[in-house]
Each structure stands twice: as structure tokens, then as C-alpha cells.
Short mmCIF file of C-alpha atoms in Angstrom, two decimals:
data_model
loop_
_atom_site.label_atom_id
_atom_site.label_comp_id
_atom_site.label_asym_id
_atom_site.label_seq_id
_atom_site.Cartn_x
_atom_site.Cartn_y
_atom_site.Cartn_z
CA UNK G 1 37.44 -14.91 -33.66
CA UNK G 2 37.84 -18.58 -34.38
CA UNK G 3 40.06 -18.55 -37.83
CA UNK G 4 43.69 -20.64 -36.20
CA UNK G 5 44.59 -22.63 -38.92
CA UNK G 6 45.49 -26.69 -38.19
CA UNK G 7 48.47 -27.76 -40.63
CA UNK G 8 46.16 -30.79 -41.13
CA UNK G 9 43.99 -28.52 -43.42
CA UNK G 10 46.77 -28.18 -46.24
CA UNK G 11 48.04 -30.17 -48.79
CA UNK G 12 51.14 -32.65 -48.93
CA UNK G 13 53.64 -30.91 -51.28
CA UNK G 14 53.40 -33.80 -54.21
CA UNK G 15 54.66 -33.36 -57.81
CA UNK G 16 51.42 -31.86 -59.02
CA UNK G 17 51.70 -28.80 -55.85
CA UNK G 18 55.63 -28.32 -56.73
CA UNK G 19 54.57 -27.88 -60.89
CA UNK G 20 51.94 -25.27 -59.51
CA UNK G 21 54.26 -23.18 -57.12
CA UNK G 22 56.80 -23.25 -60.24
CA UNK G 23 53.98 -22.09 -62.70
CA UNK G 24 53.22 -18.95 -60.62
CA UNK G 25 56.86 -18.16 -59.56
CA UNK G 26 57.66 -17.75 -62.91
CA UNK G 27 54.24 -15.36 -63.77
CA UNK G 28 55.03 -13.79 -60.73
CA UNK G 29 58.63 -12.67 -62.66
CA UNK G 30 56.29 -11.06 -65.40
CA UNK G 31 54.26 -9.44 -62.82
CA UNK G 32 54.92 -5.52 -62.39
CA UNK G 33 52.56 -4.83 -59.02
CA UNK G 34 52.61 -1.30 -58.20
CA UNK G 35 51.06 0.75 -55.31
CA UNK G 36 48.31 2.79 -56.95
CA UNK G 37 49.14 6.46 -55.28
CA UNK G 38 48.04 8.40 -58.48
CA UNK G 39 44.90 9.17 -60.07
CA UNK G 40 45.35 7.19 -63.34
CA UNK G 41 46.93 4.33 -60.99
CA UNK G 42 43.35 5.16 -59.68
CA UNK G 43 41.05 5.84 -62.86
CA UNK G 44 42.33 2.23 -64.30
CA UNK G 45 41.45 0.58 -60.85
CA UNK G 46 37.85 1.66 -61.08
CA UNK G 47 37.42 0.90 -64.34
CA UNK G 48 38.63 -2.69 -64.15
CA UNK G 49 36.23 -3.12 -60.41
CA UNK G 50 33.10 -1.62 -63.06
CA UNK G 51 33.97 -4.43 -65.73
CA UNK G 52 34.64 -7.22 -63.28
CA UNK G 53 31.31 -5.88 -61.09
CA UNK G 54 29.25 -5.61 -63.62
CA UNK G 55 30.62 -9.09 -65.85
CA UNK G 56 29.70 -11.19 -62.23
CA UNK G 57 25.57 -9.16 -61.60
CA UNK G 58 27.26 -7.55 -58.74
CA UNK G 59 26.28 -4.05 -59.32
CA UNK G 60 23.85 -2.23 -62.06
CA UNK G 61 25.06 -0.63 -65.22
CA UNK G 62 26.79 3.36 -64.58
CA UNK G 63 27.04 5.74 -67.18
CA UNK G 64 30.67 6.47 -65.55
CA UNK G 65 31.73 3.12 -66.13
CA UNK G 66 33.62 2.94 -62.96
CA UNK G 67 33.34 2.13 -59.63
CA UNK G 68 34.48 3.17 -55.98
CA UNK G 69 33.64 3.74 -52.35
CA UNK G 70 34.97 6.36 -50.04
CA UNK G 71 37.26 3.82 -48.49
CA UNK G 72 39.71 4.54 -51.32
CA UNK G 73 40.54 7.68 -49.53
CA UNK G 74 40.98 6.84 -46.07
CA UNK G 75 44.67 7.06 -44.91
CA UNK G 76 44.88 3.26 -43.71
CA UNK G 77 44.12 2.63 -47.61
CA UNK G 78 46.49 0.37 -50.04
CA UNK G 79 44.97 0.43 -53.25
CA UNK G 80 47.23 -2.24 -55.82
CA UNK G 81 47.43 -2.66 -58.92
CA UNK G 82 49.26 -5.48 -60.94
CA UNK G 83 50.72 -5.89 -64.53
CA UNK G 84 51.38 -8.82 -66.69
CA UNK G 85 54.04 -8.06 -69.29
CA UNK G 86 52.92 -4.50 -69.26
CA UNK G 87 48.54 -5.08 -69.69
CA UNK G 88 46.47 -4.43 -66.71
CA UNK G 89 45.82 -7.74 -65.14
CA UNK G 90 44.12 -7.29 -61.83
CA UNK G 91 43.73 -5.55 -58.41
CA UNK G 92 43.27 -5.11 -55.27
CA UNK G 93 42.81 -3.19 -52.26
CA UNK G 94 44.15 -3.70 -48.48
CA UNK G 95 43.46 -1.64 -45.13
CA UNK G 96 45.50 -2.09 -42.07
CA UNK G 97 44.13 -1.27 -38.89
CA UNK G 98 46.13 0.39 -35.96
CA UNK G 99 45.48 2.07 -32.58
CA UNK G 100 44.84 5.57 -34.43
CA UNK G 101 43.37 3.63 -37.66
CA UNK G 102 39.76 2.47 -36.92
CA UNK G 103 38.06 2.55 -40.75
CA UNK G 104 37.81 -1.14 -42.26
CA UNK G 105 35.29 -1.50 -44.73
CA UNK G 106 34.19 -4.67 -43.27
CA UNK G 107 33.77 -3.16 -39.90
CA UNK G 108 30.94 -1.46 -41.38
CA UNK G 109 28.97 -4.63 -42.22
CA UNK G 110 30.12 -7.22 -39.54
CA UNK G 111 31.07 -4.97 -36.10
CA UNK G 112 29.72 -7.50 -33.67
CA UNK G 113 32.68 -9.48 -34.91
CA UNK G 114 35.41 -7.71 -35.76
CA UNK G 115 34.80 -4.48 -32.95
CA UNK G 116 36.04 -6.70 -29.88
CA UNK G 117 39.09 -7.79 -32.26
CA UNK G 118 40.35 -4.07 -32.48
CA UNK G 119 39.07 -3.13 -28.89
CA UNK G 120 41.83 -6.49 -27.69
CA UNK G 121 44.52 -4.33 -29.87
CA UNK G 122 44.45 -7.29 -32.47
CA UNK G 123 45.64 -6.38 -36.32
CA UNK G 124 43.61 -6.44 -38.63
CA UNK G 125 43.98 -6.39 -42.70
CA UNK G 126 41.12 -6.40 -44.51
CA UNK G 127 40.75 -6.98 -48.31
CA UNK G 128 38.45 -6.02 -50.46
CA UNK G 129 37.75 -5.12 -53.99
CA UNK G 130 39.53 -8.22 -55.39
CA UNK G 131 39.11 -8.38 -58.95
CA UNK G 132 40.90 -9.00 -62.85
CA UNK G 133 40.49 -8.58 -66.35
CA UNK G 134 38.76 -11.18 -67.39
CA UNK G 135 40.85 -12.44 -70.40
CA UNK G 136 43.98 -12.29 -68.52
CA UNK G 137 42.33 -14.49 -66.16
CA UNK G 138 42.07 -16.94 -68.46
CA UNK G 139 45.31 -16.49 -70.07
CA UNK G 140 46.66 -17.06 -66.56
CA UNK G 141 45.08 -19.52 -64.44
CA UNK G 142 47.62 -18.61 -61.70
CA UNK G 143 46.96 -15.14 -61.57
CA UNK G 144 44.51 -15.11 -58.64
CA UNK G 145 47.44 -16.69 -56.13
CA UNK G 146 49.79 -14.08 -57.32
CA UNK G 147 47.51 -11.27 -56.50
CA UNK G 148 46.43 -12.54 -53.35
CA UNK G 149 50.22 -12.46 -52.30
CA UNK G 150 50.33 -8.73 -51.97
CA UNK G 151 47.66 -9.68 -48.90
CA UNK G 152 50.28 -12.06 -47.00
CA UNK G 153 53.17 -9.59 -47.87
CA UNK G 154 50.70 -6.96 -45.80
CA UNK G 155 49.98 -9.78 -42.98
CA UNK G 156 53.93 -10.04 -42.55
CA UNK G 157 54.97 -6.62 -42.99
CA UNK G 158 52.29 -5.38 -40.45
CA UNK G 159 52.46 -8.18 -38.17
CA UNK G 160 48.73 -8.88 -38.38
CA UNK G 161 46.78 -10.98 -36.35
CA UNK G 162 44.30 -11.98 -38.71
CA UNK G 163 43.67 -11.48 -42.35
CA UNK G 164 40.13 -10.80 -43.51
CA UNK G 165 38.20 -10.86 -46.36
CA UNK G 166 34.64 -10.25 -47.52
CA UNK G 167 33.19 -12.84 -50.53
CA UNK G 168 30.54 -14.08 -52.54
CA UNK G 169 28.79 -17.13 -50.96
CA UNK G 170 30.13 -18.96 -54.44
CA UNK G 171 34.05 -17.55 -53.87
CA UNK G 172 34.25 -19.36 -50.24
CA UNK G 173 35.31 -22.67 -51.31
CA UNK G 174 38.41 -21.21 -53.08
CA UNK G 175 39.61 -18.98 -49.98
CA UNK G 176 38.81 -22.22 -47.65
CA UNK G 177 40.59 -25.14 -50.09
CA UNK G 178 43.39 -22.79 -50.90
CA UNK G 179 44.12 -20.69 -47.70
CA UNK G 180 42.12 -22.32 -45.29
CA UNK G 181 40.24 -19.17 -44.43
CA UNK G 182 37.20 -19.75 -42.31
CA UNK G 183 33.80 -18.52 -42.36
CA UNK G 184 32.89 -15.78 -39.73
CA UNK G 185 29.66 -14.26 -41.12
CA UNK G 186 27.04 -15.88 -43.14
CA UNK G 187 26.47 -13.21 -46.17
CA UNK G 188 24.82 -10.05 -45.57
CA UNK G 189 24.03 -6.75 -47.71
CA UNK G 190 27.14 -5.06 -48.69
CA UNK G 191 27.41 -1.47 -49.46
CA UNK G 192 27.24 -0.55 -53.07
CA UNK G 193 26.96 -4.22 -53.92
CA UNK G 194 23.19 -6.34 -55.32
CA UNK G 195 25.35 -9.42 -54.10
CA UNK G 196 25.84 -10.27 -49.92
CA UNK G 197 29.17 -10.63 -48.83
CA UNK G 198 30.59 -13.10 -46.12
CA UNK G 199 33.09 -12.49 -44.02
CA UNK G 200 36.26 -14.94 -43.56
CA UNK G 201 39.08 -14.99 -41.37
CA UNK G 202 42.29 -16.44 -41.43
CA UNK G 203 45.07 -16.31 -38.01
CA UNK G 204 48.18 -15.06 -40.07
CA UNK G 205 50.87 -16.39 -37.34
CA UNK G 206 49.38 -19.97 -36.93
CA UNK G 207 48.84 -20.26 -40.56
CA UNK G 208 52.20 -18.66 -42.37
CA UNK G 209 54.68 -21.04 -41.93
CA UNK G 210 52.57 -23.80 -44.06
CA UNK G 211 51.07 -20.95 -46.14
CA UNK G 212 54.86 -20.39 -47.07
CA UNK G 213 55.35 -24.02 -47.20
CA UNK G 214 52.26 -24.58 -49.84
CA UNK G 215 52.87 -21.70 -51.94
CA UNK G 216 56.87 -20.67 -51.71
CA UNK G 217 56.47 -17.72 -54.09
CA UNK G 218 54.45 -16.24 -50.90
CA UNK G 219 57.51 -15.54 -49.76
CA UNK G 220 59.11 -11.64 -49.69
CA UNK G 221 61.96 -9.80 -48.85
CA UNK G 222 62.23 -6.96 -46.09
CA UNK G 223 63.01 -4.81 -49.27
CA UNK G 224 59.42 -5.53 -51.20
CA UNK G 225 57.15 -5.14 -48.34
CA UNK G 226 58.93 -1.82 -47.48
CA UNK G 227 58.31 -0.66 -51.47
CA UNK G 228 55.23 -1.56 -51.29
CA UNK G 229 53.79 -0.56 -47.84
CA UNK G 230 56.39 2.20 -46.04
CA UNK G 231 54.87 6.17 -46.92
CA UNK G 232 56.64 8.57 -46.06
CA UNK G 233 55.97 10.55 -43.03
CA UNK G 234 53.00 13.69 -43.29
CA UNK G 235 55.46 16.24 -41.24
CA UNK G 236 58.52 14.62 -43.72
CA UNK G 237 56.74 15.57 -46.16
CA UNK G 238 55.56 18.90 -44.89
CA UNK G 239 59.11 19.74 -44.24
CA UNK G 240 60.45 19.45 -47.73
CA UNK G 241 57.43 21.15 -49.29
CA UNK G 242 58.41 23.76 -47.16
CA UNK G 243 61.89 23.66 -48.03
CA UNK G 244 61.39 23.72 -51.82
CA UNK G 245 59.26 26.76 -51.05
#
């Protein structure tokens, strides 16, 4: 998969990149994200994807008024939501893949490329279902950066290879100008979806140090990506159910 990243691509840090890596650490201090393991967590999650779906001609009108795929349920799943000063702001969701963990949503729609990434052992997280409330948006140009975080806070707490993403034809130019994805796959049909999709790619360890550089905020402790990704263990689990018993 050709996604390395050249330093070349990113920006000098002038005045103007320092104002912007100020303006959304401090949002980022309002932010409350939160791993969505409930079914309200859940509920509000498909109700913002409807809205945001549905605002951009991306799907058809549902009586439900919400909208998600059976991907929410496998176990390599990390469905996120994120608050700004308490009001639903935006979401989104990751999947990691592993040796045991083969179900990536965009394994379904581009296998010739990604198939001989997981058959080399490579890891993969994939994002998907990207999406905010539309006048939070606006109230917060910076919001998009902050949410995309959560996916470079997966990249290093996984140790992933390369970080993926499926877009619109017209979202491209912001993943390429502002994380120097690349383009793997022209767009194709995508499931659920009256838009194509395109997949991207970007090689987390040749592009984190100046991803880190360019956007500081990116930056985690040991102590948030274990909040945020660690679950518990099924047979831990099993044990104290078992014990409360």
C-alpha cells in the first residue's frame, strides 16, 4: 500500500499554524469524548449519523430517523462519541484489526487492497462513520481536528501500520492538505450509502512524528488511550458475574 508520508508534505510551523494548534488545545479542554458502550451512548450516535447523512444526500429519508450497519456490533468495534460543554458535538467510529480480528468495514468494499495488508500481519484501523452536528460545526471550526484525534490516539495505542479511511470524492482534499493521507481507491458504491466512497491511507509510523509536530494537541498520554481503548477481558468478566452470583 503506497501511503509513507514525506515530511516535505506538511506545513512550516509559522504564527498562523501555532494560533491554530492553540485554538483547538483549548476546545479540546471543553471536549468530554467518551467511548459509546451503552445503548443511549448508541441511540444518540445514530441519530446524529441520520441528520448528518441525510443534511449531505448521502442516504434517503427513514421513518426511524437513525442510522447504522452491523459493524457497530462486531467485537473489534470503537464506537465514540464527543461533547462540547456538555451538547452532542460529533462522532465517530474506529475498528482495529488483529490476527483473530478480520471484520473492517472497508475490507468489504476495497479487498484487493487492503486483504494482502492483513495477510503480511500489517495493522490496520479503519474509520468510518465520521460525522457532527451541524451547528456545532460551525460554532467550532476546529472541531473536525479534535475528533479526528481519537483516530491517531488508536494508531498509537495499537501500534498500527496504517490508518484508513473511506470519503466522499469532495472530503479528499481535507484528509490530503491536513494529514497527508493518500488516495488508494478511486470511489466506489458503499454499503447503505447513494454516495461512493474512496479509500485513503496514511503510514502511521513514517507520518507521526510531524503529525505530532503540526498538530501538538495530537498528542496523548499512556493513561487516555488506555480509558479509551483497554476492555476488560470476556473470561474477567465471566468470572465476576459468576462471583456476584
Amino acid at each position: 500500500m503506497n501511503a509513507e508520508v514525506k515530511p516535505s508534505h506538511f506545513w512550516d510551523s509559522t504564527g498562523r499554524a501555532r494560533a491554530f494548534a492553540d485554538r483547538a488545545g483549548h476546545l479540546l479542554t471543553r471536549v468530554d469524548c467518551r467511548r459509546a458502550d451503552d445503548s443511549a451512548q448508541q441511540g444518540a450516535i445514530s441519530r446524529l449519523r441520520y441528520q448528518a447523512y441525510l443534511r449531505e444526500g448521502a442516504i434517503s429519508p427513514n421513518p426511524s430517523g437513525q442510522f447504522s450497519d452491523h459493524y457497530d456490533e462486531t467485537d473489534n468495534a470503537y464506537l465514540f462519541v464527543l461533547y462540547v460543554d456538555g451538547e452532542l458535538a460529533s462522532s465517530l467510529r474506529v475498528h482495529v484489526t488483529s490476527e483473530e480480528r478480520l471484520k473492517l468495514p472497508s475490507l468489504e468494499v476495497f479487498p484487493e487492497h487492503l486483504q494482502p495488508e492483513f495477510d503480511a500481519g500489517k495493522v490496520l484501523v479503519d474509520t468510518t462513520h465520521f460525522v457532527a452536528d451541524e451547528k456545532l460545526s460551525r460554532l467550532h471550526r476546529d472541531l473536525p481536528y479534535v475528533t479526528f484525534r481519537i483516530c491517531m490516539l488508536a494508531a498509537e495505542y495499537f501500534s498500527a501500520d496504517h490508518c484508513l479511511v473511506a470519503v466522499q470524492p469532495e472530503h479528499q482534499a481535507f484528509y490530503r492538505r491536513a494529514f497527508n493521507y493518500r488516495v488508494v481507491c478511486e470511489p466506489r458504491p458503499y454499503p447503505q450509502l447513494t454516495k461512493p466512497l474512496s479509500l485513503m491511507a496514511l503510514h502511521f509510523p513514517s507520518a507521526a512524528d510531524e503529525l505530532y509536530r503540526k498538530y501538538p494537541f495530537f498528542r496523548s498520554s499512556s493513561f487516555e488511550r488506555r480509558r479509551l481503548f483497554e476492555r476488560p477481558e470476556r473470561s474477567a468478566l465471566s468470572k465476576c458475574e459468576l462471583a456476584i452470583s
